[in-house]
XYZ file of C-alpha atoms in Angstrom:
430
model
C 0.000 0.000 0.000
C 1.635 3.716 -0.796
C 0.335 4.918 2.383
C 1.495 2.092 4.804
C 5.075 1.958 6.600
C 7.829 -0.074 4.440
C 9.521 -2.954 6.231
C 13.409 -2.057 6.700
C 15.335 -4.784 4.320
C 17.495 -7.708 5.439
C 20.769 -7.882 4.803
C 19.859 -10.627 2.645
C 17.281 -8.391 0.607
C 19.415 -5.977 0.030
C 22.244 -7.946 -0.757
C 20.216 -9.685 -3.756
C 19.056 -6.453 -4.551
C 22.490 -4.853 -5.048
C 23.964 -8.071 -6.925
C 20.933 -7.524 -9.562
C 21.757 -3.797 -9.557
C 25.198 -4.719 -11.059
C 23.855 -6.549 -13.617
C 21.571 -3.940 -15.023
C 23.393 -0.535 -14.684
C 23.550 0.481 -18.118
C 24.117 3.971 -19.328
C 26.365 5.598 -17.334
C 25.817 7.936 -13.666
C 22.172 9.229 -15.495
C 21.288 5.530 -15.906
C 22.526 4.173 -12.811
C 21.068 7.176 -10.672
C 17.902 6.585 -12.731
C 17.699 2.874 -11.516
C 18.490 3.276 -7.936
C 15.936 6.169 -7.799
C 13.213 4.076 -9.115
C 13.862 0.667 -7.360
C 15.360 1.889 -3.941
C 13.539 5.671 -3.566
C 9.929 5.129 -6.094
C 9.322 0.819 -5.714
C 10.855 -0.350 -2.510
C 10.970 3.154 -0.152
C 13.942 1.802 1.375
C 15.096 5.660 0.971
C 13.070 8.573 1.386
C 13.647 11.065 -1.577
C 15.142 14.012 0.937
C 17.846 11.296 2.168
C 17.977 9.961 -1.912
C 19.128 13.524 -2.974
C 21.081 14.451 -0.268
C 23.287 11.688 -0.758
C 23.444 12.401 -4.253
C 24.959 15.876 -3.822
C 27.572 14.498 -1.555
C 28.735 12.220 -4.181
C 28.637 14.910 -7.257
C 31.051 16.875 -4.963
C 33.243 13.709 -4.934
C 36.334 12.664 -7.229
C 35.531 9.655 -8.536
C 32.235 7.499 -10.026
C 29.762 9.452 -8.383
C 27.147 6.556 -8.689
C 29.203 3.523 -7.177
C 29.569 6.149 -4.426
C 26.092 6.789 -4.293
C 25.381 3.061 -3.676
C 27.285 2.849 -1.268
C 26.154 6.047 0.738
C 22.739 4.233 0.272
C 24.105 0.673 1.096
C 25.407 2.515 4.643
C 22.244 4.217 5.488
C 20.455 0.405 4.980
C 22.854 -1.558 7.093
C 26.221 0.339 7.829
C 29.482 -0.206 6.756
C 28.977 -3.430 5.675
C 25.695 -2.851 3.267
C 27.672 0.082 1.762
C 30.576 -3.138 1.360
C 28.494 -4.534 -0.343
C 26.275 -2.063 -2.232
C 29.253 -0.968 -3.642
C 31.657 -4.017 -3.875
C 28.494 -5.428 -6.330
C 27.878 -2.263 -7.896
C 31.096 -3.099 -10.080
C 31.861 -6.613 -9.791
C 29.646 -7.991 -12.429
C 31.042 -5.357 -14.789
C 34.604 -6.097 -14.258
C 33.921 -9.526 -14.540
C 32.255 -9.230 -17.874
C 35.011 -6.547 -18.981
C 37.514 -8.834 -18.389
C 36.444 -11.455 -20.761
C 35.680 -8.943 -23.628
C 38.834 -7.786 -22.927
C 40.255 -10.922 -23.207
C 38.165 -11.739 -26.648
C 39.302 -8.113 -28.088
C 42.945 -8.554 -27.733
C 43.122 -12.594 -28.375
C 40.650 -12.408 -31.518
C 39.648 -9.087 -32.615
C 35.978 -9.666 -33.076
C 33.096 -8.215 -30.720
C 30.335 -7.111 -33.124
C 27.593 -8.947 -31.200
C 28.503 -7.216 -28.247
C 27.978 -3.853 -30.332
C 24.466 -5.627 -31.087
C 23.267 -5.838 -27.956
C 24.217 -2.765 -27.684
C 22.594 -0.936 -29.932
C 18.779 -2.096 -28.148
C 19.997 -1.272 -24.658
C 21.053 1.968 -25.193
C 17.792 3.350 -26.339
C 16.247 1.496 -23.009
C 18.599 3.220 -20.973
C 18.041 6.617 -22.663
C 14.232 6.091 -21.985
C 14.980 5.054 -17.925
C 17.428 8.433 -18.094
C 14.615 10.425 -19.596
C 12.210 9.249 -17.328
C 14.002 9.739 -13.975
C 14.723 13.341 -15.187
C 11.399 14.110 -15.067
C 10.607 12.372 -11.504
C 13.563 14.311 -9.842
C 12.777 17.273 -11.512
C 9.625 17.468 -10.205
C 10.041 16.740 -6.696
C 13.503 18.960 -6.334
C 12.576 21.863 -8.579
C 9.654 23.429 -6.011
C 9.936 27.140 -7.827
C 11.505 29.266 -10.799
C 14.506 30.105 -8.708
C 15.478 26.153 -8.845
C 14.389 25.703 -12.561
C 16.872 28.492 -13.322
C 19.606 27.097 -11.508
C 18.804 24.139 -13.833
C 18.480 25.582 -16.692
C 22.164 27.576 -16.470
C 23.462 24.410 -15.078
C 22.280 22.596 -18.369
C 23.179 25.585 -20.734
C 27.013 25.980 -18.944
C 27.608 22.100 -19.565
C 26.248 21.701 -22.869
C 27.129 25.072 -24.512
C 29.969 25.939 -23.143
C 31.622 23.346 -21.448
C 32.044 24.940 -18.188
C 34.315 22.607 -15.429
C 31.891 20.269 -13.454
C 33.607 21.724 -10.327
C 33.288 25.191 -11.174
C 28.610 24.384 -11.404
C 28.468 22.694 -8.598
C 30.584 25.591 -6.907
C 28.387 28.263 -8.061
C 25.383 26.371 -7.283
C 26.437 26.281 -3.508
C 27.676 29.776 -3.669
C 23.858 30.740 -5.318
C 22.471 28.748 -2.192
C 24.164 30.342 0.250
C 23.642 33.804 -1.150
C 20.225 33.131 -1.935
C 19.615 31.642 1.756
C 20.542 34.919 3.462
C 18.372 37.219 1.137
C 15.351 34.862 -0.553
C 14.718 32.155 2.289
C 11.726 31.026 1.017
C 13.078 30.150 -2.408
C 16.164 28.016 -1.342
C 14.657 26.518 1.639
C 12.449 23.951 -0.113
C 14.655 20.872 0.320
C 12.252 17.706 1.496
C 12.682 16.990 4.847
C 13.324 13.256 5.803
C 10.053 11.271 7.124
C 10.259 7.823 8.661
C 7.049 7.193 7.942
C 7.194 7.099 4.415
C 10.379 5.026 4.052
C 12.821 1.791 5.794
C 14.999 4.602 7.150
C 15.013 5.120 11.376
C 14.496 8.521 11.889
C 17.984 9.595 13.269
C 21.581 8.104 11.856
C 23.276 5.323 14.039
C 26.594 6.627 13.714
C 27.594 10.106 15.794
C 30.625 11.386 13.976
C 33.509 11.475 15.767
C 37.482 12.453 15.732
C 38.692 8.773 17.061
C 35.954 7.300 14.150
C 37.222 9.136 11.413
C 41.094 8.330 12.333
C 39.829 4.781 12.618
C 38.018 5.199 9.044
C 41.098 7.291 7.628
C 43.593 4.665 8.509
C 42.010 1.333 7.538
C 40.458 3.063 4.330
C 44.296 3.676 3.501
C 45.801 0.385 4.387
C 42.872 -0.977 2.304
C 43.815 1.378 -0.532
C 47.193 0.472 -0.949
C 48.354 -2.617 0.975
C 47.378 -5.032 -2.263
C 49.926 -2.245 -4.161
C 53.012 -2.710 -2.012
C 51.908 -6.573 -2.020
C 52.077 -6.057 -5.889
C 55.332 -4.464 -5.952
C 57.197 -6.650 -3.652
C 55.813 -9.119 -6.027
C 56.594 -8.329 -9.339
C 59.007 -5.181 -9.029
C 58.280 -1.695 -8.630
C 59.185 -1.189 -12.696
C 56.565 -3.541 -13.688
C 53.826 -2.388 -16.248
C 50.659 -3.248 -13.486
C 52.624 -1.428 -10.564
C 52.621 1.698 -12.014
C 49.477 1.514 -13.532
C 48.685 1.205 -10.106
C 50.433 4.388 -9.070
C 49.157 6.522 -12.079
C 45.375 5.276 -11.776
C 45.904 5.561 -7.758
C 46.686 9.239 -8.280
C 43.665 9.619 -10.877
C 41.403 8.885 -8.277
C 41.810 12.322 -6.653
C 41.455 14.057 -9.673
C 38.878 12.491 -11.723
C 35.587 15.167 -10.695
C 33.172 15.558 -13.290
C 32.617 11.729 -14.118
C 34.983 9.460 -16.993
C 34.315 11.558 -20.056
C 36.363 14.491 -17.522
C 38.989 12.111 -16.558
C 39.442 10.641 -20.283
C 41.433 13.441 -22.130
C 43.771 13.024 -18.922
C 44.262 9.440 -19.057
C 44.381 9.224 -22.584
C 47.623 11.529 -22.452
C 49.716 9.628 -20.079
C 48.165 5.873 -20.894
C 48.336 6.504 -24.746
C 51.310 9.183 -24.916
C 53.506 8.994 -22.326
C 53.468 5.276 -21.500
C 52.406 3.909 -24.482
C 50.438 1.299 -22.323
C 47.913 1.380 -25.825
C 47.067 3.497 -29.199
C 44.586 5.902 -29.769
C 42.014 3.903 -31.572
C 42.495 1.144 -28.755
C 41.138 3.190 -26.448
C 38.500 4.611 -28.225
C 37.379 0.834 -28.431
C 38.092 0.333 -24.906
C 35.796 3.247 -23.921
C 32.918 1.296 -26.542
C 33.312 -1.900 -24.267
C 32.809 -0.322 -21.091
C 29.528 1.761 -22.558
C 28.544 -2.015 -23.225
C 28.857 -3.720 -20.012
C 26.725 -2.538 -16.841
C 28.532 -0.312 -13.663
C 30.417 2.877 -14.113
C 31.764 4.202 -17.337
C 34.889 4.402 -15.861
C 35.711 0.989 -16.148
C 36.659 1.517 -19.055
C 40.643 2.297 -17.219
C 40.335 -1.271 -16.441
C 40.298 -2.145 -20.028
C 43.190 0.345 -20.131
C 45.015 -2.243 -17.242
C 44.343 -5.198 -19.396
C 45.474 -3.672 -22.791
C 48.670 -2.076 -21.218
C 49.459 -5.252 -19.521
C 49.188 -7.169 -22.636
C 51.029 -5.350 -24.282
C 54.016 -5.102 -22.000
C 53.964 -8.658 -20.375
C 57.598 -9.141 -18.368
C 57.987 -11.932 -17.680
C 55.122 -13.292 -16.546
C 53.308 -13.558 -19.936
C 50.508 -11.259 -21.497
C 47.147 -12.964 -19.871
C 48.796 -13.063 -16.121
C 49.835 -9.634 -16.717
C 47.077 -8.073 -18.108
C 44.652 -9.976 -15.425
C 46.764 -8.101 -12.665
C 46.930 -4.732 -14.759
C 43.324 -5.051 -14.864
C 42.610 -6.123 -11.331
C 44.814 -3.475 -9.605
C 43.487 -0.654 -11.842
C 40.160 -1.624 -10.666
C 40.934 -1.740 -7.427
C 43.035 1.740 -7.321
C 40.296 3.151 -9.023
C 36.838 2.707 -7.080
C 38.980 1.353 -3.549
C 39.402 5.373 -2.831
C 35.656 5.720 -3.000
C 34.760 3.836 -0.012
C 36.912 6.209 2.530
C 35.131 9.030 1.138
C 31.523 7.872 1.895
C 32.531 5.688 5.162
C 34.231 9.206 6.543
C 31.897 11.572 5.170
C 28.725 10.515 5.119
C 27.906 10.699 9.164
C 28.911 14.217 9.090
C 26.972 15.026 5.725
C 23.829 13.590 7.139
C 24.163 15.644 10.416
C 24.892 19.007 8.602
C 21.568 18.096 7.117
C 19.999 19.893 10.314
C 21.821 23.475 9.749
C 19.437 25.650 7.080
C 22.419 27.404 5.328
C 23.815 24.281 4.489
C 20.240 23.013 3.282
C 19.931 26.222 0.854
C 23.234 25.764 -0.163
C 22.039 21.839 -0.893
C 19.368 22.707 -2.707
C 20.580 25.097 -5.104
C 23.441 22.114 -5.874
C 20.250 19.844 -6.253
C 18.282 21.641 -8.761
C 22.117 22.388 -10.831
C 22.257 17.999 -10.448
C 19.041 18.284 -12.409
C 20.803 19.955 -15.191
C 23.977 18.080 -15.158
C 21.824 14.470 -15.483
C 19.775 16.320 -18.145
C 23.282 17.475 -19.777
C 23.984 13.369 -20.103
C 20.592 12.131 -21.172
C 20.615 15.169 -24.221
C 24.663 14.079 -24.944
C 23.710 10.410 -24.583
C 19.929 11.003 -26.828
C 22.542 12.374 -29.747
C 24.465 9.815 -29.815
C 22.203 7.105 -29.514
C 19.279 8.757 -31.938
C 21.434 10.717 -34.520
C 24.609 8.249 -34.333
C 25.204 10.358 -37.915
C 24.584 14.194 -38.054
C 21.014 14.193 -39.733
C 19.931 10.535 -39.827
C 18.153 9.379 -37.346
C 18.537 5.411 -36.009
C 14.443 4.281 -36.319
C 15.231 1.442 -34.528
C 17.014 3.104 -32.020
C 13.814 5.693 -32.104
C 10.927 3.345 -31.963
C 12.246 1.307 -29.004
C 13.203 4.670 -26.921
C 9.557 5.523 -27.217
C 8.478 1.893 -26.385
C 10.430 1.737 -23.201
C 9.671 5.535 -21.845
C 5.698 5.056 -22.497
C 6.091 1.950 -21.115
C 8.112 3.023 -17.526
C 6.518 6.664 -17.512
C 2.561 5.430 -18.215
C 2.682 1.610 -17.525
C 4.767 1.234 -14.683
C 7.247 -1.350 -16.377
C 10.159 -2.841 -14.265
C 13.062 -1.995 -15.221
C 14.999 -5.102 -15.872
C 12.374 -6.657 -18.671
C 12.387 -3.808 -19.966
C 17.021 -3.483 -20.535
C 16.427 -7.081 -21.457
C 13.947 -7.155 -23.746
C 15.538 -4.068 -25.674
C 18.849 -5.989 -25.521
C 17.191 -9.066 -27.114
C 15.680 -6.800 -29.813
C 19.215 -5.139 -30.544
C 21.097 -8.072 -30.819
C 18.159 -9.596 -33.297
C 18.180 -6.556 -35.759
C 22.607 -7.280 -35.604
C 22.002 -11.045 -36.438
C 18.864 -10.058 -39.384
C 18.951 -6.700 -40.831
């Protein structure tokens, strides 16, 4: 019943729940924030929409995949450290997993095209589930025409003129703050958090605190980069997955603004400096990882594998690229973790102090306009993949799907794997 109380999950529940989560979280942040809005905030009310967004704007101010970080912001509220383990350890398993072995296929025999099949249906799905959770948030953060032009320039600075991700989301909170002091009622809209409406207890379960946060600091370190110093005493500080290591270590606390930010960067040392891979090997890498669910910047783990390959030692090309792979993965999302485990008890108690909350909702409504920024980018692409020709296909199964989710209430995995099924059947019988 909408009305009644939801039932807080298990850890078993949610545990399935984020292991199916990994399997369908096409599309990049819009699509994966999409998802987890409507299956953990809209189906299940695990997560109340005030807590939803406020976590949200935490991670966009994050370096790093701001949607594995979301799950595991939300994974912590469920059930602690552990559930946000877990939300996030599954959040890119599956997708490494399945990376690997394209990987593996792309370097040992060249030939993926019904991967690009499959493709080609799922991304019209996942443009649909983007298109549709735009509207949702929209509606519930966007309360007046203060917030909807905070959107709009948000939208317009990102897709016009390429403004730095850091720099919106820094003039969104400066807007709040500003706007808090002198127009109250306009920036003071933010949903307040109500029990009753989803699994969450009404007050956090874990005070921050100096001696926590060493604890956290510490042990979020050691995790971090024990398994590198274990790699180096290994194989040799020289080797090809050891410094991978150390470059994509260091990424980590640069990469704001999500992978297409972080690519130009990467590109430039992987492809010019190291020579780890070519050009036109990582444009394919970057193709594979917009194939497989999780973040989009998995697609540095396909940069591992290749550079690994590619410069085997002496351990051969599969053992090294399997390690280049694994430790670039691990360097890569490991760092996300400390940031959510540390921060998130003091984020959700600075939810209480009003400046803060104008300040969160200006950065809420300029979210709006960054996930509408992707789903317009990400429409081009996957409805004019040439200028001025439009994909039909590509079309009819966008407006399928959103009619579908929007009017019918569709779940969302039938809906990825029935447009997957149709994809890969147009590849095999044009």
């Amino acid at each position: 019943m909408p009305d009644s109380v939801p039932s807080r999950p298990t850890f078993a529940e949610a545990f399935r729940f984020w292991l199916k989560l990994g399997f369908i979280s096409f599309g990049g942040p819009a699509g994966q924030i999409a998802i987890m809005h409507r299956e953990v905030v809209e189906r299940r009310r695990w997560v109340d929409e005030a807590h939803f967004l406020h976590a949200l704007n935490f991670c966009m101010l994050l370096p790093g995949p701001e949607a594995q970080q979301l799950a595991i912001y939300l994974g912590w509220l469920l059930h602690r450290t552990w559930g946000g383990i877990v939300a996030g350890s599954l959040f890119v398993l599956p997708s490494a997993f399945i990376l690997w072995g394209l990987s593996y296929v792309y370097m040992a025999f060249g030939s993926i095209g019904w991967v690009s099949g499959i493709f080609s249906g799922l991304k019209p799905a996942v443009l649909a589930i983007v298109l549709s959770a735009v509207l949702r948030i929209g509606g519930k953060a966007l309360k007046n025409e203060v917030l909807w032009s905070i959107a709009a320039l948000a939208f317009a600075a990102l897709f016009f003129l390429h403004a730095p991700f850091p720099l919106i989301i820094a003039g969104a909170a400066l807007a709040g703050l500003i706007g808090g002091e002198f127009w109250r009622a306009k920036f003071l809209v933010a949903p307040a958090p109500d029990a009753g409406k989803s699994a969450l207890p009404a007050q956090t379960q874990t005070p921050p605190s100096l001696a926590r946060s060493l604890r956290v600091a510490l042990c979020g370190l050691a995790f971090w980069w024990l398994p590198v110093l274990a790699l180096a005493g290994w194989l040799g500080a020289d080797s090809t997955p050891v410094r991978e290591a150390l470059f994509f270590g260091k990424a980590a606390l640069v990469t704001f603004g999500g992978a297409y930010a972080v690519l130009p960067y990467v590109a430039q040392h992987a492809v010019e400096q190291q020579h780890w891979l070519t050009a036109p090997q990582m444009l394919d890498g970057l193709g594979l990882a917009e194939t497989t669910p999780g973040p989009l910047i998995m697609v540095l783990q396909f940069v591992g594998f290749v550079g690994g390959w590619q410069n085997p030692g002496a351990h051969g090309p599969l053992l090294t690229a399997t390690l280049g792979a694994a430790i670039t993965t691990w360097t890569t999302f490991a760092p996300c973790f400390l940031w959510i485990f540390l921060g998130a008890p003091y984020v959700e108690r600075l939810r209480r102090i009003e400046r803060l909350t104008c300040a969160l909702s200006a950065i809420t409504a300029a979210v709006v306009g960054v996930i509408l920024n992707l789903a317009v980018w990400f429409g081009l692409q996957v409805l004019f993949p040439a200028p001025g020709r439009p994909d039909w296909l590509a079309i009819g199964l966008c407006a399928i799907a959103f009619v579908g989710l929007q009017q019918l209430k569709w779940d969302v995995i039938p809906v990825v794997l029935g447009a997957g099924a149709m994809g890969l059947m147009a590849s095999l019988f044009p």
